[in-house]
Coordinates of C-alpha atoms in Angstrom, one line a residue:
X285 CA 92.5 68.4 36.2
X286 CA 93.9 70.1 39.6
X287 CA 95.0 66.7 42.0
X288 CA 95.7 66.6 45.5
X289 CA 99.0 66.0 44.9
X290 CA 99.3 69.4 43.0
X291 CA 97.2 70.9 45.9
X292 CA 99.6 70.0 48.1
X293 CA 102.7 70.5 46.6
X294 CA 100.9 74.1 46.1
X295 CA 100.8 74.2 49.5
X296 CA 103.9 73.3 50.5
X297 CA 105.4 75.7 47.9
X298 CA 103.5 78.5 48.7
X299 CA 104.8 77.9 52.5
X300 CA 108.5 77.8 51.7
X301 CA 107.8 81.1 50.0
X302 CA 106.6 82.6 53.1
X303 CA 108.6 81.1 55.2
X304 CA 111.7 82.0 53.7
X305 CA 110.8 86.0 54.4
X306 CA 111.8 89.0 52.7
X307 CA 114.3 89.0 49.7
X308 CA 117.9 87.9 49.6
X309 CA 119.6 91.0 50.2
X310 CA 117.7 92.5 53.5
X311 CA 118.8 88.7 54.9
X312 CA 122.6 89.5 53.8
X313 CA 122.0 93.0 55.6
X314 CA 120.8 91.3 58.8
X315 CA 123.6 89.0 58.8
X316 CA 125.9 91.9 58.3
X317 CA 124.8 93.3 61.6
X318 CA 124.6 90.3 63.6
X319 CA 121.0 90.0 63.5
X320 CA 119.2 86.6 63.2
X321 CA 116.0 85.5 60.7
X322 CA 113.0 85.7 62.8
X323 CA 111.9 82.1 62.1
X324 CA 115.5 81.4 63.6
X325 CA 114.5 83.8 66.6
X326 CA 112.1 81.6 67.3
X327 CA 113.3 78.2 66.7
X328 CA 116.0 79.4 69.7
X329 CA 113.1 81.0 72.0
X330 CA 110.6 77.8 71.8
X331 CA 111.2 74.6 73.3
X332 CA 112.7 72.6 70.8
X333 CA 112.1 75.1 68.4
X334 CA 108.9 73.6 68.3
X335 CA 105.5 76.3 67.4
X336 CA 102.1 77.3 65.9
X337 CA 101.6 79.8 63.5
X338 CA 98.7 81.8 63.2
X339 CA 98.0 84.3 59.9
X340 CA 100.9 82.9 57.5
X341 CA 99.2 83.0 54.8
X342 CA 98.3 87.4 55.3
X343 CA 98.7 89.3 52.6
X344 CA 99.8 86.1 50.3
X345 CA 98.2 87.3 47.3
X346 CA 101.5 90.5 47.5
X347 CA 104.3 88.9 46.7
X348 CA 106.5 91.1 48.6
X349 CA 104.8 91.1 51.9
X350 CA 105.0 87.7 53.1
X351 CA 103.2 86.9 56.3
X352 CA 103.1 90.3 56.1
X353 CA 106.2 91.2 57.5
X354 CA 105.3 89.6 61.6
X355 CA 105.4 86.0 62.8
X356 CA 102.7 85.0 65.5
X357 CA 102.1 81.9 67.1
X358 CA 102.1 79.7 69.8
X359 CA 104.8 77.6 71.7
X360 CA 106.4 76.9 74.6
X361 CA 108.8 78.0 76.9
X362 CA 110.0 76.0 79.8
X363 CA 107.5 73.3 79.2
X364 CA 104.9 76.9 79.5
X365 CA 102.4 77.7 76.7
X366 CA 103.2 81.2 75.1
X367 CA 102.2 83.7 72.5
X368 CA 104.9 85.4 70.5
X369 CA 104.6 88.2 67.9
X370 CA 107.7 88.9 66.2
X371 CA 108.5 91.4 63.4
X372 CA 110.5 90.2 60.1
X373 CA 112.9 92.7 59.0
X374 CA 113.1 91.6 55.6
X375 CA 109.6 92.3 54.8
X376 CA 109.7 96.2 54.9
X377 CA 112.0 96.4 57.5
X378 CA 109.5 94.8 59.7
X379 CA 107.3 97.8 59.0
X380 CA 103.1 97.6 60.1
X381 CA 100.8 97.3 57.5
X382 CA 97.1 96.5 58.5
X383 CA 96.9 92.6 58.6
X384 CA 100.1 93.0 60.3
X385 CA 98.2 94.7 63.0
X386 CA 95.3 92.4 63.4
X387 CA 97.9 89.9 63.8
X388 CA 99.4 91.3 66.6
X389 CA 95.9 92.0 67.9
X390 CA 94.8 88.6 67.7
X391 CA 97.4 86.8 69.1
X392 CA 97.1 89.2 72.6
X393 CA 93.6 88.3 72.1
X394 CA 94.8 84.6 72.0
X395 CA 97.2 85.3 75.0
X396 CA 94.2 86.6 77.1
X397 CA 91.8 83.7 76.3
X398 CA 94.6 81.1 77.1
X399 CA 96.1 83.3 80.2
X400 CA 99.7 82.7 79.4
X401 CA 102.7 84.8 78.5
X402 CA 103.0 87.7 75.5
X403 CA 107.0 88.0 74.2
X404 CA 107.0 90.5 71.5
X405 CA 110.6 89.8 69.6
X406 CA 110.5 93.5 68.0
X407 CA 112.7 94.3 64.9
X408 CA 110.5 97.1 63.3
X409 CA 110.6 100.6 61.1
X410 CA 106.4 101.7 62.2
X411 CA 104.0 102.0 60.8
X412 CA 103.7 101.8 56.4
X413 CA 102.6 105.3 55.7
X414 CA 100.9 104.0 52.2
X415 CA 98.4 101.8 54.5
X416 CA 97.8 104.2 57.2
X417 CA 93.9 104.4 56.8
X418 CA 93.6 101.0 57.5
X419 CA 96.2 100.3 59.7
X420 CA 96.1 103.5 62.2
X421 CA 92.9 105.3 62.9
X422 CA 90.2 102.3 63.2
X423 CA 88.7 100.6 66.4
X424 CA 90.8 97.2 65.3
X425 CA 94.7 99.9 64.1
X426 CA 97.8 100.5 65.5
X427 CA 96.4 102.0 68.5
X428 CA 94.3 98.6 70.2
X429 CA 97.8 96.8 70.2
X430 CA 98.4 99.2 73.4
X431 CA 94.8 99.2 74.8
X432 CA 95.7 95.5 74.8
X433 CA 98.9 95.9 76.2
X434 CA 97.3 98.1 79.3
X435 CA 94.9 95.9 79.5
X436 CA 97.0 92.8 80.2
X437 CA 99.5 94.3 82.2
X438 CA 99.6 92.5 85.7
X439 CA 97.5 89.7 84.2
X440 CA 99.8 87.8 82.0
X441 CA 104.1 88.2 82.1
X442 CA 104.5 90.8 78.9
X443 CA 108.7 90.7 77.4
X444 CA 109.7 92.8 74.9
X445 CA 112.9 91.3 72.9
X446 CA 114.4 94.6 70.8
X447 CA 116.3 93.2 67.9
X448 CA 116.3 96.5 65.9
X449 CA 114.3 99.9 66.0
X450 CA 110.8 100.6 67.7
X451 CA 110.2 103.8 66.2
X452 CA 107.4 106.1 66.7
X453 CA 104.4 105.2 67.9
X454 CA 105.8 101.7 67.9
X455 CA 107.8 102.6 70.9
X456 CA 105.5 102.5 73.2
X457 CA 105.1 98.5 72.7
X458 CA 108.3 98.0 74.9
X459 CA 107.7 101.1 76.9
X460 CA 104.2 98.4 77.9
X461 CA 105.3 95.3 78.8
X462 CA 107.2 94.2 82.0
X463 CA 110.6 93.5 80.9
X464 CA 112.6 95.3 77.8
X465 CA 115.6 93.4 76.9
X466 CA 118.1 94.9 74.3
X467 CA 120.7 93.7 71.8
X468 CA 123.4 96.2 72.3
X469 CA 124.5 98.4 68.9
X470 CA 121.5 97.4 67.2
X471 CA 118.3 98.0 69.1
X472 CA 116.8 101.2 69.3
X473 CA 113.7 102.6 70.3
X474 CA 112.8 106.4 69.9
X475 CA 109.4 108.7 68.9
X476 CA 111.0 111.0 66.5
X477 CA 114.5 109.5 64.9
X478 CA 117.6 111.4 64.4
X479 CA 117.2 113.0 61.0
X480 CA 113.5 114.2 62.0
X481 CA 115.0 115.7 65.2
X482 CA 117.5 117.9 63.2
X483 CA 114.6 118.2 60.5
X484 CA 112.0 119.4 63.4
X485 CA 114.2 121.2 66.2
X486 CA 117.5 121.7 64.7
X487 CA 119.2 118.9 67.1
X488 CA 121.5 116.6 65.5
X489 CA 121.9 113.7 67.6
X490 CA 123.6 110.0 66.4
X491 CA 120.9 107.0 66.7
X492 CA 122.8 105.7 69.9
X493 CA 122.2 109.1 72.0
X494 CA 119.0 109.8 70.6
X495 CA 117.5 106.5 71.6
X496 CA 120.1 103.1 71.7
X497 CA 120.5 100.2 73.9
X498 CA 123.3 101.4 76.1
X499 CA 121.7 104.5 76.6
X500 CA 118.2 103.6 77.2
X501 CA 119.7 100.8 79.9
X502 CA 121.6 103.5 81.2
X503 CA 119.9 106.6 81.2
X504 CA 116.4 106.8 80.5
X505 CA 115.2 103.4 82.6
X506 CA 113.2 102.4 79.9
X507 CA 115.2 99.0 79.0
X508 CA 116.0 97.0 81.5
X509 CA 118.5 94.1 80.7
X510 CA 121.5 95.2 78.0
X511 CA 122.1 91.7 75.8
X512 CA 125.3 91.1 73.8
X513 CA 124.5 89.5 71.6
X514 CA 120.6 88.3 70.5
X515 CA 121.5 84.6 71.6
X516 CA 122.0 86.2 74.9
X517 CA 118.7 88.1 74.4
X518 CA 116.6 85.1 74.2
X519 CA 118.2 83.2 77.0
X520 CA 117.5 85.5 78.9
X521 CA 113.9 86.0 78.4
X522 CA 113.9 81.9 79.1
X523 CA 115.4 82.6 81.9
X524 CA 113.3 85.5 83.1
X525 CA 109.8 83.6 82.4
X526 CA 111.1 80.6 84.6
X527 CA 110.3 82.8 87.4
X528 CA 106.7 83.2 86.6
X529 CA 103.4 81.9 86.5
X530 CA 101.4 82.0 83.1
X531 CA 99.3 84.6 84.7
X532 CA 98.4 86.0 88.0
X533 CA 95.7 83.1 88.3
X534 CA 98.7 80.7 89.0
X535 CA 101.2 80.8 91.4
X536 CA 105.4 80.8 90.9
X537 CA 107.1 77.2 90.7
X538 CA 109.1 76.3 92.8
X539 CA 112.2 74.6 92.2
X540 CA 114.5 72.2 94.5
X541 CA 116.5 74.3 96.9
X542 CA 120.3 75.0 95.5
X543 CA 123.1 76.0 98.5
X544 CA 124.5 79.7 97.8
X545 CA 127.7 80.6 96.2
X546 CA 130.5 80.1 98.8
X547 CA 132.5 82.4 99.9
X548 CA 132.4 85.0 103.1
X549 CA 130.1 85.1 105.4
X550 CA 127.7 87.5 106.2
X551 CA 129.7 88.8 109.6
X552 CA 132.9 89.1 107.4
X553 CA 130.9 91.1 104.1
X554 CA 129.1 93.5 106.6
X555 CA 131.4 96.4 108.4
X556 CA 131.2 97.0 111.8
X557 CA 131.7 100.7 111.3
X558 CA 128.3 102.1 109.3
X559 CA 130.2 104.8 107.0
X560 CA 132.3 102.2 105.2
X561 CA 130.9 101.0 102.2
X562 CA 130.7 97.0 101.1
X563 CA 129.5 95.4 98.4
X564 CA 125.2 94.3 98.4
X565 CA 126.1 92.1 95.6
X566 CA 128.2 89.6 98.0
X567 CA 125.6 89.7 101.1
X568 CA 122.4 88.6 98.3
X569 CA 125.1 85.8 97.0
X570 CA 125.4 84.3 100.9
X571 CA 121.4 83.9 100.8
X572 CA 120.3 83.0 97.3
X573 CA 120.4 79.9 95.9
X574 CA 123.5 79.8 93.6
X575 CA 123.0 81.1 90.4
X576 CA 119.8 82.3 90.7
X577 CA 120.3 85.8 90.5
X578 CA 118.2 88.0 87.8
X579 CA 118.8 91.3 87.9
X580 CA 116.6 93.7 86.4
X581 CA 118.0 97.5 85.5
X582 CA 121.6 96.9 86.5
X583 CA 122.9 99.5 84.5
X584 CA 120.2 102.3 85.8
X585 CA 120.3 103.8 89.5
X586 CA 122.9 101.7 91.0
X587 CA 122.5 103.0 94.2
X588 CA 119.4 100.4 94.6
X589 CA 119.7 96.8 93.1
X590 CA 116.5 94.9 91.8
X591 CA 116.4 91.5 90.8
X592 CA 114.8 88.3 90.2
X593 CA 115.9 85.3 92.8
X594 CA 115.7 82.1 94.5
X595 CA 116.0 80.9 98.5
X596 CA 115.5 77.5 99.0
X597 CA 113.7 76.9 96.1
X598 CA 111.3 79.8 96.0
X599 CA 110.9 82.6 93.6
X600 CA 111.9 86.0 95.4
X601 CA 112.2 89.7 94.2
X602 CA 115.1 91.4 96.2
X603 CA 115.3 95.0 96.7
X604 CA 118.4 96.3 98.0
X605 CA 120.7 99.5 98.9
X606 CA 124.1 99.2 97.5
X607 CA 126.5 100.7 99.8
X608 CA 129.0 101.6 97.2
X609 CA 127.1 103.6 94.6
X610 CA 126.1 107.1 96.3
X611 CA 126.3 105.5 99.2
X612 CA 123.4 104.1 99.0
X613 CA 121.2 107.0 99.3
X614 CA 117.7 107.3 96.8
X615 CA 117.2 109.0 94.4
X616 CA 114.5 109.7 91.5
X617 CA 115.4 107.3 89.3
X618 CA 116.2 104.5 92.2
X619 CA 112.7 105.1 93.4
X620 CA 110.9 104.9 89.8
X621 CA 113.2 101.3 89.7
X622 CA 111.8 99.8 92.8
X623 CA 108.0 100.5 92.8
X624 CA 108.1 99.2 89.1
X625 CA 109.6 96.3 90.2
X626 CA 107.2 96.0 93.3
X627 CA 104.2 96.0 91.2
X628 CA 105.9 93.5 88.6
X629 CA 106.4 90.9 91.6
X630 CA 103.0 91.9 93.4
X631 CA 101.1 91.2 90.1
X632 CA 102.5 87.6 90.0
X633 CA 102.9 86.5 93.9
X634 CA 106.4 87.1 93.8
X635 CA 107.3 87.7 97.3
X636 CA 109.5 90.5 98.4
X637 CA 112.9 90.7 100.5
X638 CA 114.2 93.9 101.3
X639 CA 117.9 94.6 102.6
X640 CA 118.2 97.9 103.7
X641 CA 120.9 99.9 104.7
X642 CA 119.7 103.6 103.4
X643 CA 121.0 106.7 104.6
X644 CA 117.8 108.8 103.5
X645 CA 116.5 110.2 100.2
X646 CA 119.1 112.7 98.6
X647 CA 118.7 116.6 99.5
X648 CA 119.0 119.3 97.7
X649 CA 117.6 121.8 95.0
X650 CA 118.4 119.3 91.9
X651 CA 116.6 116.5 93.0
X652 CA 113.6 118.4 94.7
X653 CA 113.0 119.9 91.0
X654 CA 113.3 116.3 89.8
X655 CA 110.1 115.9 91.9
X656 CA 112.3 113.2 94.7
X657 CA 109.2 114.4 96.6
X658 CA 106.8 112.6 94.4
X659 CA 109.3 109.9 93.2
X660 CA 109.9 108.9 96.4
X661 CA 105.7 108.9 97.1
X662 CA 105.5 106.5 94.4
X663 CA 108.4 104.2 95.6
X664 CA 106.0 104.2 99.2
X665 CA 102.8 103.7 97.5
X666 CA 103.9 100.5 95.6
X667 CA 105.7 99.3 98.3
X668 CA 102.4 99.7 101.0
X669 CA 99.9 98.1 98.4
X670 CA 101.9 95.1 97.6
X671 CA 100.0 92.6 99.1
X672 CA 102.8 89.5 98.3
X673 CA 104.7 88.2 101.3
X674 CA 107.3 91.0 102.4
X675 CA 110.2 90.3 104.3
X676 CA 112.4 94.0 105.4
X677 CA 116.1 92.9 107.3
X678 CA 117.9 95.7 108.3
X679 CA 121.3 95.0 107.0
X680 CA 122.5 98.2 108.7
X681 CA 121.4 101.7 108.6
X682 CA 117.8 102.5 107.8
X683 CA 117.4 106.4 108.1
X684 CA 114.7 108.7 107.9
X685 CA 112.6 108.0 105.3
X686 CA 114.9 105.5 103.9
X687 CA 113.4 103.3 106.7
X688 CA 109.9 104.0 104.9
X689 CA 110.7 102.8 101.3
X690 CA 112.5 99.6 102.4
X691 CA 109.6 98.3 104.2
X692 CA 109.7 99.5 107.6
X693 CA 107.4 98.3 110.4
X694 CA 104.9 101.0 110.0
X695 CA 104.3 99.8 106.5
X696 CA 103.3 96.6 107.4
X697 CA 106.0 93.9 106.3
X698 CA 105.0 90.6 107.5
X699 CA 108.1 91.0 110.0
X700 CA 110.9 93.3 110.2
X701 CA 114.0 91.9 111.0
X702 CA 117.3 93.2 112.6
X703 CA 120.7 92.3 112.1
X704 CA 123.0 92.7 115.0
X705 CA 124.6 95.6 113.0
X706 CA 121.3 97.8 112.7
X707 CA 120.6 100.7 113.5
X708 CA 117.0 102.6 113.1
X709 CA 116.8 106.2 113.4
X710 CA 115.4 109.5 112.0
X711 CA 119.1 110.5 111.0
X712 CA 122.7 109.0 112.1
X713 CA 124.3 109.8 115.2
X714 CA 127.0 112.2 113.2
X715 CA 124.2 114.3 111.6
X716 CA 121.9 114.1 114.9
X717 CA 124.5 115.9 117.0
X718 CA 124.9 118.6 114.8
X719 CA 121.5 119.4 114.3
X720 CA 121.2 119.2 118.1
X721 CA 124.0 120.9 119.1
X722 CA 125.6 122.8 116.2
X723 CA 125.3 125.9 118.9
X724 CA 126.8 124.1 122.0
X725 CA 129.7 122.6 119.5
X726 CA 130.2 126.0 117.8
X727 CA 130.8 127.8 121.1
X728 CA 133.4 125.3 122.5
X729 CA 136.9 126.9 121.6
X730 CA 139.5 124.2 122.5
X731 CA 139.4 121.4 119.6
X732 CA 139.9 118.9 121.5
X733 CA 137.4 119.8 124.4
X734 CA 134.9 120.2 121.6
X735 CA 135.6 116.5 120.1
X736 CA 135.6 114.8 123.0
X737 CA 131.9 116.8 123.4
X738 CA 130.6 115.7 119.9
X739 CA 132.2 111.9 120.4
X740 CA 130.0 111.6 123.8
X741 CA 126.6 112.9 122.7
X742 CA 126.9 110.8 120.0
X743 CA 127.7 108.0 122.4
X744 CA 124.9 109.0 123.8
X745 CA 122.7 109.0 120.8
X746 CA 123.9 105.8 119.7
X747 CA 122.6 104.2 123.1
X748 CA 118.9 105.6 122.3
X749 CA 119.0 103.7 119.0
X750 CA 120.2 100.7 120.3
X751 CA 119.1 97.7 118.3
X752 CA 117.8 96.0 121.4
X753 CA 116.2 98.6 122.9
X754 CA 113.6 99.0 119.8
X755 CA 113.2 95.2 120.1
X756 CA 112.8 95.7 122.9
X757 CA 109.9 98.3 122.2
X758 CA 108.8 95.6 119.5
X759 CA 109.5 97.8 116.7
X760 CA 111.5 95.1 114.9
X761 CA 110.4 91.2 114.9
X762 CA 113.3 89.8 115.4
X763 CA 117.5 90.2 115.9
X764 CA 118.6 87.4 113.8
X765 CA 122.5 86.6 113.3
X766 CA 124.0 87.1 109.9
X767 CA 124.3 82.9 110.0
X768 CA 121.2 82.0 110.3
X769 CA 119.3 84.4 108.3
X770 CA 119.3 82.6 105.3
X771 CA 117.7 80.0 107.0
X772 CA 115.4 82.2 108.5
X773 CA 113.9 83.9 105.3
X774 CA 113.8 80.3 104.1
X775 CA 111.3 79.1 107.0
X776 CA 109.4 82.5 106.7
X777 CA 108.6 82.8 103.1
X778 CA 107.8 78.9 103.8
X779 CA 105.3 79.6 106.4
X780 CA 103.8 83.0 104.7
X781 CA 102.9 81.6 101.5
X782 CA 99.0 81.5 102.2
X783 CA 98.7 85.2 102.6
X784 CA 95.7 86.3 101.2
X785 CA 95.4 90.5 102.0
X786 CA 93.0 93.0 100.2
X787 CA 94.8 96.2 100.7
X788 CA 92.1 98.2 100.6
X789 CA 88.1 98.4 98.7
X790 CA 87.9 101.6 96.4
X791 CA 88.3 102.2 92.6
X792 CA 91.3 102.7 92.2
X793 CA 94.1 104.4 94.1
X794 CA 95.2 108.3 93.0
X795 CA 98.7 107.7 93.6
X796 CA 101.5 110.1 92.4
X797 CA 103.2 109.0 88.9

């Protein structure tokens, strides 16, 4: 006669199995490239490596697919309830089978009901060809996991973790959610892989330049945050969610106020002459709080830096120029980095600071193919719609439409404020004077009669730009000293945090993509 003991012991047995994953060898492969067991994954993501699992027992009666090749459950993260999916690459190299799908269906499903956070911790080959039928084409296949995805984007934070490959249609799981963090030499994410490119097109490629870390981080703009090593991987997603509300029904937390890094000051970072590059990086240190500092693409369109922050507590999302790449200026892929990142802030009450000092969009027939025209529309659109707190300082230079994509006062920042340094203008006083007076310049023969002439229309240019004479004409808020800015932002974000603002009744917008 069957007792409860032997039930249980059944139990228990039949979990160890399970839990233990795929066989012995695809564990010695992981730990042959530096990859971790997923259970361990997630005993490092979770609070005390504490969690629920959901669907364990899938699949148990096939010996070889345990849990069916993806963990799901519940936990949390920073004292925060969240839902996790996350692939086992020793069951089929983490490839999809059916229940593997409703799995990952169900616990979005759970992630809506609750409102909380979605990480998926992805490590997976695609779909299994032998289950396709059941698995790819139905109302509840492969294909719902993205419905999902688009439908929770901007209500719940969405992190991707790539431990491995995302391959195929499996790709576009990362290419959905808010942030995609890498593990460096071993994640990968790609449509076609190498061997079907040469196959298919004749293209041979290696894994890395078809569709790696460095070069997706790099290049491409669809990861976001290169990882060492995957300890470093899930740190950072704790750290990432810490700025975060579960969903955009909630609010961020805020945290006790921390002083900034020490170091210069603002007057000594920032050049009095506007042509000579400094580094952005030191002027957000003198206003953050210490440490704070999460930045989000660093390794993609340098010219514009994007991160996660804190001033005096509060969560912030800082946009700004970076003098020393290109100058500054924008490009395509600088604008595509900011309006994502406005819409990831706007959708969670993030507010926004932006620190301009922008010479313009770039010129010229390359980037006009790319479609800067449209790139740049997009940067606008996401900027105007965010309805968050927004904060523009001109750090320096904000030119021609430059002074547009950073939040200028036409678009409605809740102020726009001046450093003693600024200048505001359709172009700088160098490039103004030639456009004016390329004729008058080019007729005058002595050189030094005709520099003399460009140095005082310039002078003269300068004058009409004048920082105080446009606050003057209250087109900026205030002139603040580099001193007290911090300060400032600190009392403004204080005092603007019950904005409500409905942009504007319709549908939907038809903006350019």
């Amino acid at each position: 006669m069957t007792t409860a003991k032997t039930l249980t012991e059944t139990l228990q047995e039949r979990s160890r199995v399970i839990e233990a994953g795929g066989h012995p060898k695809y564990h010695e492969k992981n730990e042959a490239q530096n990859k971790l067991f997923v259970r361990r994954r997630l005993e490092l993501l979770f609070d005390d490596g504490f969690y629920e699992e959901d669907g364990k027992f899938a699949n148990c009666q096939e010996s070889d697919l345990p849990a069916d090749g993806v963990v799901t459950a519940v936990g949390r993260v920073n004292g925060q309830t969240v839902c996790v999916m996350a692939n086992d690459s020793t069951v089929k190299a983490g490839s999809w089978g059916a229940r593997t799908v409703e799995k990952i269906i169900r616990i979005q499903e759970t992630a809506e009901k609750l409102k909380v956070p979605i990480l998926y911790l992805v490590d997976s080959a695609g779909a299994r060809i032998t289950d396709q039928l059941d698995m790819f084409p139905n109302r509840r296949g492969a294909g719902r996991i993205f419905y999902n995805q688009v439908k929770l984007s901007g209500m719940v934070p969405q992190i991707c973790l790539l431990f491995g490959p995302s391959a195929a249609g499996g790709a576009y799981i990362p290419a959905f959610c808010d942030i995609v963090i890498m593990v460096d030499q071993n994640a990968s994410m790609y449509l076609g892989s190498p061997r079907m490119a040469e196959k298919v097109i004749g293209e041979k490629v290696t894994l890395e330049e078809m569709g790696g870390a460095r070069m997706h981080c790099s290049v491409s703009g669809c990861g976001d945050l290169l990882a060492y090593s995957e300890e470093e991987a899930i740190d950072s997603a704790r750290r990432y969610l810490a700025y975060f509300p579960a969903s955009f029904k909630e609010k961020p937390v805020k945290l006790e106020a921390v002083m900034p890094k020490s170091g210069r000051s603002l007057e000594e970072i920032i050049p009095k002459n506007q042509n000579a590059p400094f580094d952005m990086y030191e002027c957000i240190d003198s206003l953050i709080d210490e440490g704070s500092f999460f930045e989000i693409k660093k390794l993609f369109a340098g010219e514009l830096i994007t991160g996660l922050a804190r001033i005096g507590g509060n969560p912030v999302g800082i946009i700004a120029n970076q003098p020393k790449v290109k100058g500054g200026v924008l490009f395509v892929d600088s604008a595509d980095k900011a309006a994502k990142f406005i819409q990831l802030c706007d959708a969670f009450h993030i507010p926004l600071l932006f620190l301009a000092d922008v010479p313009g969009f770039m010129i010229g027939t390359k980037v006009e193919r790319a479609g800067i025209i449209r790139h740049g529309a997009k940067l606008i659109a996401a900027m105007s719609s965010a309805t968050v707190p927004k904060i523009s300082v001109v750090v320096r230079k904000a030119y021609g439409a430059g002074l547009y994509a950073m939040a200028g006062p036409a678009f409605e920042p809740d102020c726009c404020i001046a450093l003693p340094t600024a200048q505001i203008a359709v172009m700088g006083p160098e490039a103004a004077v030639n456009a004016v007076y390329s004729n008058k310049i080019n007729a005058i023969e002595d050189p030094k009669e005709k520099i003399k002439y460009v140095q005082e229309k310039q002078q003269e240019y300068k004058e009409t730009i004048d920082i105080y004479k446009l606050a003057s004409e209250l087109i900026v808020d205030d002139i603040v000293a580099p001193s007290e800015l911090r300060n400032v932002l600190i009392n403004r974000f204080n005092l603007y945090e019950t904005k409500e603002l409905t942009f504007s009744i319709r549908k939907h917008p038809v903006y350019p993509v």
